[in-house]
């Protein structure tokens, strides 16, 4: 109560913040008045002067302070330029469409610009001109010369805004770039070099991964730093898309999937489950007629476990008595005392489906159907026990033990692959629906974004799920992919020194923005009061009744020529409504993931008299709907939502499509108890009681503001669940992020280094002593193993006598060995092409980093999937993940150094240089008495030493201690002689009976 009274007196935190900003807005307008007398060149000169001044300031902190000082003046320059363009009716083309500049910043837009410059989120209602607002802080922050980025949701909006707002920037003397999906690296570099760059979040993120994880030279890198970014539609990008990390993947080296093999059996299994559930549902109907409510409830709960969208089940859920019986059975089975009964009930089905977590799980009956002859087909062997038994078997030789172990490992891999393929196919058939989660186009499965309704070509579900869906749809199954580089959206945007965002709906997620991105939300008031009427939700028992009511309301508005925008949550729902409207002969436009090319044009026409537009919830976002002539008198645009979305923000965005800039408008949502939100997260008991209390008949509706609260409660539950998923994703990726920063920093150091040899020598200085400690700092020093490692890694040809490791301590041995390796490397480098040496040295290090980092990512994925099982041992999976990830990272860095050492003398700028190097080394036979075939003029048993090379072996000279040397296997000086051919010595005998007898 006290808080409410204080808020009334002093205002909310947001109101107080806006009051503090008001004087600055007045100062901007004062400067604007002063600048009206300036010429165009004088106005542009201010840009050049500020750029020149700010580029001389090297300290970012000082730059921010100076930007704050010139903010009122700089914003006034932008506003004044916009006014000049409007007064001159400046015409131009945007995305091949002619346009005329007709915008000047309102005072509320100035407030929004200040908020964005200060690194916060500005919530501004749809139609309040966020695109124009962004020009103010982008201009100001671009003056530093470090680049300012505007991030939006799709390529069309990026191009449109860059060309549209680019008129203003170009007038003031700044350059504007735009990143598009299919641009070449050279073009991208030019766009990033501009003062202001527009693009999508995925393009910015993927460029970061390519620059840091795949580029091998500075010329291949396109980005130039992370100074300042404004994220347009910030809730969509930083929240909705943050559950899925950005991943660059390449085809796996081998593909072992068996989806084609198991697809027919899974199809049969799904059919058998459908028949079983239909039969059980029919039995339940009979039990209800016999008043055996308890048994009937049990039967229907069984159907709900096996087929949650069964038509008979959904029809029974419409009846309050039957619904209560099913809910009662479900609650009773989930008590601790009936866990075994629940398990037995699940075993009566072939598999169970959990819609909330998108999982399907085979029962014993289902496993037996798929593999009737092998009861252990779905049991992974215990390799540790099996390997122990093999090791303890004294009858086996070492080779036989290794062979048996590899056989058991291969069997385990095949078993795991089969289980994984079947699990994915089951999910593809039972949980993923065509035209809801994906569409099929040009013989490919294309994922549909659940929040925006847009197609995402090029994106694939991970872990083989995408291949399972491809098998289900009978399209080409692409090869499995392997992660090459990955980062979450959250961690990419946390790279920026200053981040801001703008959207129509951020307030409901303010806590998440603050927790993860340290971004505060300021709600900017509208330029004119909002005149929209938000009606109460209408709630129906079934989807059928709901859709009939939707059609009736559309007809009602269409008859009086009032435009209607119908929002749906899936492609399937929009196509169903389209068919119903065609039957009613109501003309309409359909806008969903299948037609996103024309989405902006269709949405822009949605305000014309008599227009009916069906749209998946977010299609056309970023495009204003302007009302046609006479439409305001009809009540403006009416927004009709056919279903509540999981997130309240998406519903608010849909409502916000109407009543822009003080226009009239209205909105209403239709809900049924069969909607996924109400089935999975609604309070089923409460809904059943409401239905009973009001005695709902076929086609009757419920409508009250209290019911709106009930629906919003369900939405809050889902929002909280999704937030925890995103938070968990981030907690795990924070571990990867620290590792990624270390690896990418090292990688960039290699690329930028003018003298990569110093980095090579650093590796030698660190890795050689570490290896020596492995061999020597043990109970029994392994001098033989150390000499073997040295000779297989470097061309030193050391023997025990030459090395004399036992006469020195570890540090002295390290210095001795490091000196020898560097000496050998200098000799090798002297034979290389001088111009290519630096590139070769960079390649040696980068190749080691990239190959092992990819393997590390794969291992980390496996660790992340398996670490959740630690929870059963009462251990926190995140703590376990951090511990093991650290150990794996330490091992990764050591392996990178060893890989560099291994490749140091196995890489060359060209073959001739390498051969010259080999020829310069003292060379010895591995066996001095190795015979060679004599020539015709040579004595029959002539011996001669033949050089050639390998990096491994032991030098046989006695007096060349300390020299760099290489031992080489024997090579023939003449062609090989067959056993039955004439002997080349000229005796006339066969080779096997002459010189070949001793060969």
mmCIF file of N, CA and C in Angstrom, residues 215 217 245 307 483 499 600 627 629 733 757 904 955 996:
data_model
loop_
_atom_site.group_PDB
_atom_site.id
_atom_site.type_symbol
_atom_site.label_atom_id
_atom_site.label_comp_id
_atom_site.label_asym_id
_atom_site.label_seq_id
_atom_site.Cartn_x
_atom_site.Cartn_y
_atom_site.Cartn_z
ATOM 1 N N UNK A 215 39.423 -18.406 -40.462
ATOM 2 C CA UNK A 215 40.337 -17.595 -41.283
ATOM 3 C C UNK A 215 41.784 -17.901 -40.919
ATOM 4 N N UNK A 217 44.426 -15.915 -42.462
ATOM 5 C CA UNK A 217 45.212 -14.683 -42.629
ATOM 6 C C UNK A 217 44.342 -13.498 -42.245
ATOM 7 N N UNK A 245 22.085 -22.079 -30.127
ATOM 8 C CA UNK A 245 23.382 -21.443 -30.412
ATOM 9 C C UNK A 245 23.643 -21.374 -31.917
ATOM 10 N N UNK A 307 -0.611 -41.304 -26.929
ATOM 11 C CA UNK A 307 -0.992 -40.472 -28.080
ATOM 12 C C UNK A 307 -1.743 -39.239 -27.570
ATOM 13 N N UNK A 483 30.406 -30.183 -35.748
ATOM 14 C CA UNK A 483 30.576 -28.784 -35.356
ATOM 15 C C UNK A 483 32.011 -28.325 -35.607
ATOM 16 N N UNK A 499 26.102 -2.060 -25.655
ATOM 17 C CA UNK A 499 24.997 -2.729 -26.352
ATOM 18 C C UNK A 499 23.687 -2.045 -25.985
ATOM 19 N N UNK A 600 6.494 -8.250 -46.372
ATOM 20 C CA UNK A 600 6.427 -6.815 -46.073
ATOM 21 C C UNK A 600 5.338 -6.141 -46.901
ATOM 22 N N UNK A 627 -3.346 2.802 -42.271
ATOM 23 C CA UNK A 627 -4.766 2.630 -42.586
ATOM 24 C C UNK A 627 -5.131 3.330 -43.886
ATOM 25 N N UNK A 629 -7.990 5.004 -46.646
ATOM 26 C CA UNK A 629 -8.961 6.096 -46.458
ATOM 27 C C UNK A 629 -10.303 5.544 -45.994
ATOM 28 N N UNK A 733 27.420 -22.659 -21.642
ATOM 29 C CA UNK A 733 28.227 -22.027 -22.691
ATOM 30 C C UNK A 733 29.243 -21.046 -22.106
ATOM 31 N N UNK A 757 57.852 -17.246 -35.894
ATOM 32 C CA UNK A 757 58.881 -18.167 -35.375
ATOM 33 C C UNK A 757 59.016 -18.023 -33.856
ATOM 34 N N UNK A 904 56.368 -29.908 -37.108
ATOM 35 C CA UNK A 904 57.398 -28.904 -37.360
ATOM 36 C C UNK A 904 58.340 -29.324 -38.492
ATOM 37 N N UNK A 955 70.947 -43.071 -35.414
ATOM 38 C CA UNK A 955 72.161 -42.862 -36.208
ATOM 39 C C UNK A 955 73.217 -43.883 -35.815
ATOM 40 N N UNK A 996 70.899 -63.511 -55.854
ATOM 41 C CA UNK A 996 69.682 -63.460 -55.037
ATOM 42 C C UNK A 996 69.691 -64.436 -53.885
#
